[in-house]
Every structure is written in C-alpha cells, then in structure tokens.
Amino acid sequence: MSRCLNVPERVLPATRERIILAVTQLGYTPNFGGQALASNRTNTVGAVIPTMENAIFARGIQAFQEALAASGVTLLVASSGYDPEREGEQIRALVGRGADGLLLIGVTRPEATYSFLRQRGVPYVIAWNYRPGDDNLYAGFDNRSAARALATKVINYNHTMIAMIAGKTETNDRSADRVSGVRDALAAAGMDAQAMPVVETTYSLDGGGRAFETLMRRHNPPTAVICGNDVLAVGAMTGARELGISVPADVSIVGFDDIDLALVVQPQLTTVHVPHRRMGEAAAKLLLQLRDGHPNMESVILDTHVVERGSLIRHVSGMPLFLGQGKAAV
C-alpha cells in the first residue's frame, strides 16, 4: 500500500486499482506525522501574504499552489495585514508546524525575523519585488523600474502636474519603491521630484477615494494621478465621479498590477501589467529546488510593461481645475 500511495507509477495498474478501491472503502488516510518523522520532511510549504481582502495576490498565489500540488506539496497560507510583527508570529507558527519552506512578500521586515529563518535553516523565496545586490532569492520584479516606466508614459502625455496615491511606505518596500520610481521619472524629466504631492493610504477603494479628494482640493490640483495599485486607482475614479470630475477629460488616473478590476471600470484603466501567474510558478519552482539543496540558485526577475487604456490621455494646457463644494469647476 505504501508504494502505491507514494510512488504509484511503480505499481501495476491492476494492483493500483485494487488498492485505491480498498483505501476508498476503508476511509484510509496516510499518517503524515509518521512520514515526516521518517523523511524529515512534511511536504508542506507556507506563504505569508499581506492581505486576502483584494485580488492583488490571488492569481500569483493560485499559480504557486498549483505548481506545489503538482509536486505533492500542500500550501498553508497566512495573512499579516501588512503588520511586520504579525508576519513574524505567523512565520514562527508555520515553521513550528514543520513547513519545509516559505514564500514571503517583499523584503521589509525586522532583522529578527531573518535571523530566526537563518538559525532554523528554513528556505524562503521572496516574491512581488526584486532588489539587486542582496543575498535574497527572488521570484519577482523591479517595482521601482516599473513605476518609473509608468510615470514616464504619463509625462510623455504632456502632464507636468502629477500627484501620487500610494500605500503605506514605512513597512511596505513595494509601495516605497513605486514612489521612488515615479520620482525618478520626474527628476529625469527636469521636474522637482520631491515636490510631487503624495498621499499615503490603506489599499482600499475607500482609501483611494479619500486620497483623491485630498489631492483635488489642493490649490493647484494635478492633471494626472498615479496610483500605487489598481484598487487605489479604481477608488480614485469612484471619488472623481462623486466630485463631478471627468476621467480622463479633467484628470488622468493610472494604476499598477493589471488585475481584472482594471478592465471592468469605465474608462478602462491604464496600468502596469504584472505577470502574477508566472511569478507564482517561478516562486514554487525556486522554493522546491532550494528545499532540495540545488546548487547555484539564481533569482528569477520578471518583466513588466505598461498597458495603455482609456484612463490616460494627453493633457492640453488650459484653465486649471479647482473644486468648490463637491463639484468641479473648469
């Protein structure tokens, strides 16, 4: 029975069918605790993601899980709520349950967490970001470079009054890198990058709407708003509609991630396409190889690109947009 369940390809088909029938009738399940003791491996992998409240991570984690399942590995998922201390607790819990490896999102976390992983010898792969020059193993993309390309596209559409709605940057390296990338593009275009208005908020539709209103009530409101992800961008578009501001006629709005939400709003959202499924598959392959002790492991750096849709148009100089009590005046 053990050979049939663990290496079915080494058992004759007729024999395998009889064993599977018996297993089904008896309701038998393998003793994974005993297997783990015998092999020093649980065939489980943990992933700690910042949130389950929107679709930003869903596609990549789904691909990650499918690739693991194809190798007989079970995925355990925890959500940290963007809290580094909670993430550390969850990492310890997953390791305590015997996880053979971990998928982590981004690089910003307390050094104590990294020390714990090194001391316990737990392999891990970092996804959703890539920063050259450190010792981490990545399956991700360069957020700073991607945001720079997006901002350059906005600048090339004749926008000079640009603002940004970002996630919290203090504990989120992806958010911080995207702000830095936009500032890189502004500086390259000869603008005062540090003067760019930035409103940080939670990654939510409501957060995007409130941040958009804050920006548009400035004395010199922007003609283009770059958002740290698509959820914030759609929230900003909803906020614009409530304020009587036309997108893109009065203000262009762009996002980041290219999740399905970008296609269901009107106008459709200009955004950065992130290859979430390829990232999840690459992360699973890297983590399994790392677990198995493969030598000379190298990070997988994925390309992103800007997808142009209707929410971004060329700015034509004219009367600036000012807001009164909830309506636009041009």
Short mmCIF file of C-alpha atoms in Angstrom, two decimals:
data_model
loop_
_atom_site.label_atom_id
_atom_site.label_comp_id
_atom_site.label_asym_id
_atom_site.label_seq_id
_atom_site.Cartn_x
_atom_site.Cartn_y
_atom_site.Cartn_z
CA MET A 1 0.00 0.00 0.00
CA SER A 2 2.78 2.43 0.89
CA ARG A 3 4.42 2.08 -2.51
CA CYS A 4 1.09 2.56 -4.29
CA LEU A 5 0.27 5.78 -2.42
CA ASN A 6 3.75 7.29 -2.53
CA VAL A 7 5.09 6.13 -5.93
CA PRO A 8 2.01 4.92 -7.85
CA GLU A 9 3.90 4.77 -11.14
CA ARG A 10 5.91 1.83 -9.76
CA VAL A 11 2.80 -0.30 -9.15
CA LEU A 12 0.99 -2.33 -11.80
CA PRO A 13 -2.26 -0.63 -12.89
CA ALA A 14 -4.47 -3.56 -11.89
CA THR A 15 -2.87 -3.75 -8.46
CA ARG A 16 -3.08 0.01 -8.06
CA GLU A 17 -6.81 -0.02 -8.84
CA ARG A 18 -7.50 -2.69 -6.19
CA ILE A 19 -5.52 -0.77 -3.55
CA ILE A 20 -7.24 2.54 -4.33
CA LEU A 21 -10.62 0.82 -4.10
CA ALA A 22 -9.72 -0.60 -0.68
CA VAL A 23 -8.42 2.77 0.50
CA THR A 24 -11.68 4.43 -0.53
CA GLN A 25 -13.87 1.82 1.11
CA LEU A 26 -11.91 1.88 4.39
CA GLY A 27 -11.57 5.67 4.51
CA TYR A 28 -7.84 5.28 5.00
CA THR A 29 -5.57 8.33 5.15
CA PRO A 30 -1.76 8.20 5.41
CA ASN A 31 -0.10 9.08 8.71
CA PHE A 32 1.70 12.22 7.62
CA GLY A 33 3.23 12.68 11.05
CA GLY A 34 4.95 9.33 10.73
CA GLN A 35 6.03 10.12 7.18
CA ALA A 36 7.51 13.43 8.32
CA LEU A 37 9.50 11.71 11.06
CA ALA A 38 10.79 9.11 8.64
CA SER A 39 11.76 11.56 5.87
CA ASN A 40 12.48 14.71 7.91
CA ARG A 41 10.09 16.48 5.54
CA THR A 42 6.42 17.39 5.84
CA ASN A 43 5.76 18.24 2.19
CA THR A 44 4.07 21.43 3.30
CA VAL A 45 5.05 24.97 2.36
CA GLY A 46 3.89 28.19 4.00
CA ALA A 47 3.07 31.54 2.42
CA VAL A 48 2.51 34.74 4.38
CA ILE A 49 0.72 37.37 2.29
CA PRO A 50 -0.19 40.91 3.36
CA THR A 51 -3.94 40.65 2.71
CA MET A 52 -6.72 38.43 1.43
CA GLU A 53 -9.15 41.34 1.03
CA ASN A 54 -8.46 42.05 -2.63
CA ALA A 55 -7.27 40.26 -5.75
CA ILE A 56 -3.73 41.63 -5.89
CA PHE A 57 -2.16 38.41 -4.62
CA ALA A 58 -4.84 35.90 -5.63
CA ARG A 59 -3.64 34.97 -9.12
CA GLY A 60 0.01 34.55 -8.13
CA ILE A 61 -0.80 32.50 -5.03
CA GLN A 62 -3.16 30.30 -7.06
CA ALA A 63 -0.37 29.54 -9.56
CA PHE A 64 2.04 28.96 -6.66
CA GLN A 65 -0.34 26.46 -5.08
CA GLU A 66 -0.97 24.63 -8.36
CA ALA A 67 2.76 24.22 -9.01
CA LEU A 68 3.30 22.90 -5.48
CA ALA A 69 0.37 20.48 -5.76
CA ALA A 70 1.86 19.04 -8.94
CA SER A 71 4.86 18.03 -6.81
CA GLY A 72 2.73 16.63 -3.99
CA VAL A 73 3.26 19.62 -1.70
CA THR A 74 0.49 21.23 0.38
CA LEU A 75 0.28 25.00 0.83
CA LEU A 76 -0.58 26.72 4.13
CA VAL A 77 -1.47 30.42 3.80
CA ALA A 78 -1.49 33.15 6.45
CA SER A 79 -2.29 36.88 6.16
CA SER A 80 -0.36 39.54 8.06
CA GLY A 81 -2.48 42.64 7.44
CA TYR A 82 0.73 44.49 6.46
CA ASP A 83 1.91 44.17 10.09
CA PRO A 84 5.59 43.06 10.32
CA GLU A 85 5.20 41.83 13.90
CA ARG A 86 2.16 39.73 13.00
CA GLU A 87 4.04 38.41 9.97
CA GLY A 88 6.88 37.33 12.26
CA GLU A 89 4.44 35.46 14.51
CA GLN A 90 2.92 33.69 11.52
CA ILE A 91 6.32 32.73 10.17
CA ARG A 92 7.20 31.18 13.52
CA ALA A 93 3.89 29.33 13.62
CA LEU A 94 4.36 27.90 10.13
CA VAL A 95 7.91 26.82 10.91
CA GLY A 96 6.64 25.30 14.15
CA ARG A 97 4.17 23.24 12.11
CA GLY A 98 7.07 21.89 10.09
CA ALA A 99 6.84 23.91 6.88
CA ASP A 100 9.63 22.85 4.53
CA GLY A 101 9.92 26.37 3.12
CA LEU A 102 8.24 29.76 2.97
CA LEU A 103 7.04 32.24 0.37
CA LEU A 104 7.37 35.81 1.65
CA ILE A 105 6.12 39.02 0.05
CA GLY A 106 8.69 41.82 -0.23
CA VAL A 107 11.84 42.42 1.80
CA THR A 108 10.93 44.87 4.57
CA ARG A 109 10.66 43.01 7.88
CA PRO A 110 12.55 43.09 11.20
CA GLU A 111 16.05 41.66 11.20
CA ALA A 112 14.92 39.36 14.00
CA THR A 113 12.66 37.57 11.52
CA TYR A 114 15.52 36.98 9.08
CA SER A 115 17.74 35.84 11.95
CA PHE A 116 15.10 33.31 13.00
CA LEU A 117 14.90 31.89 9.47
CA ARG A 118 18.70 31.60 9.23
CA GLN A 119 19.02 29.97 12.64
CA ARG A 120 16.35 27.41 11.82
CA GLY A 121 17.70 26.81 8.33
CA VAL A 122 14.31 27.44 6.72
CA PRO A 123 14.50 28.09 2.96
CA TYR A 124 12.44 31.03 1.69
CA VAL A 125 11.77 32.86 -1.56
CA ILE A 126 10.70 36.49 -1.84
CA ALA A 127 8.06 37.44 -4.42
CA TRP A 128 6.40 40.66 -5.64
CA ASN A 129 9.66 42.56 -5.54
CA TYR A 130 13.27 42.39 -6.68
CA ARG A 131 16.10 44.47 -5.31
CA PRO A 132 19.53 43.81 -6.79
CA GLY A 133 22.58 43.50 -4.61
CA ASP A 134 21.40 41.46 -1.62
CA ASP A 135 21.51 37.77 -0.73
CA ASN A 136 17.78 37.07 -1.01
CA LEU A 137 16.40 34.66 -3.58
CA TYR A 138 13.65 36.38 -5.57
CA ALA A 139 10.85 35.42 -7.90
CA GLY A 140 9.63 38.91 -8.62
CA PHE A 141 10.01 42.18 -10.48
CA ASP A 142 11.62 45.57 -10.03
CA ASN A 143 8.85 47.80 -8.66
CA ARG A 144 10.95 50.93 -8.92
CA SER A 145 11.75 50.38 -12.58
CA ALA A 146 8.13 49.50 -13.37
CA ALA A 147 6.81 52.65 -11.69
CA ARG A 148 9.42 54.75 -13.47
CA ALA A 149 8.19 53.42 -16.83
CA LEU A 150 4.58 54.20 -15.89
CA ALA A 151 5.40 57.74 -14.81
CA THR A 152 7.45 58.31 -17.96
CA LYS A 153 4.40 57.33 -20.01
CA VAL A 154 2.29 59.88 -18.08
CA ILE A 155 4.92 62.59 -18.60
CA ASN A 156 5.06 61.81 -22.31
CA TYR A 157 1.34 62.60 -22.44
CA ASN A 158 2.21 66.20 -21.58
CA HIS A 159 1.36 66.01 -17.87
CA THR A 160 3.51 68.15 -15.60
CA MET A 161 1.17 68.48 -12.61
CA ILE A 162 1.42 64.92 -11.32
CA ALA A 163 0.46 63.55 -7.92
CA MET A 164 0.50 60.09 -6.39
CA ILE A 165 -1.72 57.96 -4.18
CA ALA A 166 0.46 55.35 -2.50
CA GLY A 167 0.19 52.59 0.04
CA LYS A 168 1.95 52.99 3.37
CA THR A 169 5.66 53.15 2.58
CA GLU A 170 7.23 52.73 6.03
CA THR A 171 6.74 48.97 6.22
CA ASN A 172 5.99 48.19 2.56
CA ASP A 173 9.01 48.08 0.26
CA ARG A 174 6.86 47.62 -2.86
CA SER A 175 4.98 50.84 -2.11
CA ALA A 176 8.19 52.71 -1.28
CA ASP A 177 9.87 51.51 -4.47
CA ARG A 178 6.93 52.63 -6.59
CA VAL A 179 7.03 56.13 -5.11
CA SER A 180 10.78 56.25 -5.73
CA GLY A 181 10.29 55.09 -9.33
CA VAL A 182 7.79 57.86 -10.05
CA ARG A 183 10.16 60.41 -8.55
CA ASP A 184 12.97 59.02 -10.70
CA ALA A 185 10.91 59.72 -13.83
CA LEU A 186 10.01 63.24 -12.72
CA ALA A 187 13.65 64.05 -11.97
CA ALA A 188 14.73 62.67 -15.35
CA ALA A 189 12.20 65.00 -16.98
CA GLY A 190 13.61 68.01 -15.15
CA MET A 191 10.79 68.34 -12.63
CA ASP A 192 11.03 68.83 -8.89
CA ALA A 193 10.51 65.21 -7.85
CA GLN A 194 10.43 65.92 -4.12
CA ALA A 195 7.65 68.47 -4.58
CA MET A 196 5.28 65.85 -6.03
CA PRO A 197 2.22 65.56 -3.76
CA VAL A 198 1.94 62.04 -2.30
CA VAL A 199 -0.97 60.84 -0.18
CA GLU A 200 -0.41 57.53 1.60
CA THR A 201 -3.43 55.43 2.50
CA THR A 202 -4.64 51.88 3.01
CA TYR A 203 -5.01 49.67 -0.05
CA SER A 204 -8.77 50.01 -0.39
CA LEU A 205 -11.37 51.61 -2.63
CA ASP A 206 -12.38 53.99 0.15
CA GLY A 207 -8.75 54.89 0.80
CA GLY A 208 -8.21 55.69 -2.87
CA GLY A 209 -11.35 57.84 -2.99
CA ARG A 210 -10.44 59.85 0.10
CA ALA A 211 -6.87 60.36 -1.07
CA PHE A 212 -8.08 61.53 -4.49
CA GLU A 213 -10.36 64.12 -2.92
CA THR A 214 -7.45 65.38 -0.79
CA LEU A 215 -5.32 65.85 -3.89
CA MET A 216 -8.04 67.52 -5.95
CA ARG A 217 -8.83 70.06 -3.24
CA ARG A 218 -5.31 71.45 -3.43
CA HIS A 219 -4.92 74.97 -4.80
CA ASN A 220 -3.17 73.52 -7.87
CA PRO A 221 -4.72 70.07 -8.36
CA PRO A 222 -2.93 67.54 -10.56
CA THR A 223 -3.87 66.72 -14.12
CA ALA A 224 -2.68 63.14 -13.63
CA VAL A 225 -2.79 60.88 -10.55
CA ILE A 226 -0.52 57.84 -10.41
CA CYS A 227 -1.84 55.20 -8.01
CA GLY A 228 0.19 52.56 -6.19
CA ASN A 229 -2.14 49.78 -7.32
CA ASP A 230 -5.34 49.21 -9.27
CA VAL A 231 -7.55 49.12 -6.18
CA LEU A 232 -6.43 52.63 -5.23
CA ALA A 233 -6.87 53.76 -8.85
CA VAL A 234 -10.44 52.48 -9.08
CA GLY A 235 -11.16 54.08 -5.71
CA ALA A 236 -9.81 57.35 -7.12
CA MET A 237 -12.01 57.00 -10.20
CA THR A 238 -15.04 56.46 -7.96
CA GLY A 239 -14.05 59.53 -5.96
CA ALA A 240 -13.75 61.55 -9.16
CA ARG A 241 -17.27 60.59 -10.21
CA GLU A 242 -18.65 61.65 -6.82
CA LEU A 243 -16.88 65.01 -7.14
CA GLY A 244 -18.18 65.61 -10.65
CA ILE A 245 -14.71 65.27 -12.17
CA SER A 246 -14.42 63.56 -15.54
CA VAL A 247 -11.79 60.86 -16.09
CA PRO A 248 -9.82 61.31 -18.27
CA ALA A 249 -11.13 64.65 -19.63
CA ASP A 250 -10.37 66.55 -16.40
CA VAL A 251 -7.77 64.27 -14.83
CA SER A 252 -5.98 61.11 -15.93
CA ILE A 253 -5.69 58.24 -13.46
CA VAL A 254 -3.34 55.26 -13.79
CA GLY A 255 -2.79 52.17 -11.66
CA PHE A 256 -0.42 49.28 -11.08
CA ASP A 257 -0.87 45.45 -11.21
CA ASP A 258 -3.35 44.94 -14.09
CA ILE A 259 -5.84 42.85 -12.12
CA ASP A 260 -9.30 42.13 -13.55
CA LEU A 261 -10.69 45.23 -11.87
CA ALA A 262 -8.75 47.35 -14.37
CA LEU A 263 -10.93 46.07 -17.21
CA VAL A 264 -14.39 46.40 -15.66
CA VAL A 265 -14.26 50.14 -14.86
CA GLN A 266 -15.08 52.85 -17.38
CA PRO A 267 -12.86 54.12 -18.76
CA GLN A 268 -10.64 51.08 -18.54
CA LEU A 269 -7.52 51.63 -16.50
CA THR A 270 -4.04 52.32 -17.80
CA THR A 271 -1.78 50.29 -15.55
CA VAL A 272 1.40 48.24 -15.18
CA HIS A 273 0.95 44.60 -16.12
CA VAL A 274 2.49 42.25 -13.56
CA PRO A 275 2.84 38.58 -14.65
CA HIS A 276 1.28 37.20 -11.47
CA ARG A 277 0.86 33.60 -12.62
CA ARG A 278 4.38 33.31 -13.98
CA MET A 279 5.67 34.76 -10.74
CA GLY A 280 3.78 32.20 -8.66
CA GLU A 281 5.00 29.32 -10.79
CA ALA A 282 8.60 30.57 -10.68
CA ALA A 283 8.43 31.01 -6.90
CA ALA A 284 7.22 27.43 -6.41
CA LYS A 285 9.97 26.02 -8.62
CA LEU A 286 12.65 28.04 -6.85
CA LEU A 287 11.42 27.12 -3.39
CA LEU A 288 11.27 23.39 -4.15
CA GLN A 289 14.76 23.48 -5.63
CA LEU A 290 16.02 25.41 -2.62
CA ARG A 291 14.41 22.87 -0.29
CA ASP A 292 16.08 20.04 -2.20
CA GLY A 293 19.50 21.65 -1.92
CA HIS A 294 20.09 22.54 -5.57
CA PRO A 295 23.39 24.42 -6.00
CA ASN A 296 23.91 27.81 -7.63
CA MET A 297 20.35 29.07 -7.27
CA GLU A 298 19.58 32.34 -9.05
CA SER A 299 16.69 34.77 -8.69
CA VAL A 300 14.02 34.93 -11.39
CA ILE A 301 13.41 38.54 -12.45
CA LEU A 302 10.22 39.03 -14.43
CA ASP A 303 9.47 41.82 -16.87
CA THR A 304 6.55 44.21 -16.51
CA HIS A 305 5.06 46.58 -19.06
CA VAL A 306 2.62 49.47 -19.23
CA VAL A 307 -0.82 48.68 -20.67
CA GLU A 308 -2.43 51.80 -22.14
CA ARG A 309 -6.18 52.13 -21.81
CA GLY A 310 -8.74 54.92 -21.70
CA SER A 311 -7.99 56.45 -18.31
CA LEU A 312 -4.87 58.26 -19.61
CA ILE A 313 -5.00 60.91 -22.32
CA ARG A 314 -2.77 63.72 -23.48
CA HIS A 315 -3.10 66.85 -21.37
CA VAL A 316 -3.97 70.05 -23.16
CA SER A 317 -2.97 73.18 -21.28
CA GLY A 318 -5.86 75.33 -20.23
CA MET A 319 -7.72 76.58 -17.21
CA PRO A 320 -6.68 74.76 -14.03
CA LEU A 321 -9.24 72.61 -12.25
CA PHE A 322 -10.49 73.84 -8.88
CA LEU A 323 -13.11 72.31 -6.61
CA GLY A 324 -15.81 74.08 -4.73
CA GLN A 325 -18.27 72.23 -2.54
CA GLY A 326 -18.07 68.80 -4.12
CA LYS A 327 -18.25 69.78 -7.82
CA ALA A 328 -15.62 70.52 -10.40
CA ALA A 329 -15.30 73.96 -11.91
CA VAL A 330 -13.25 74.42 -15.03
#
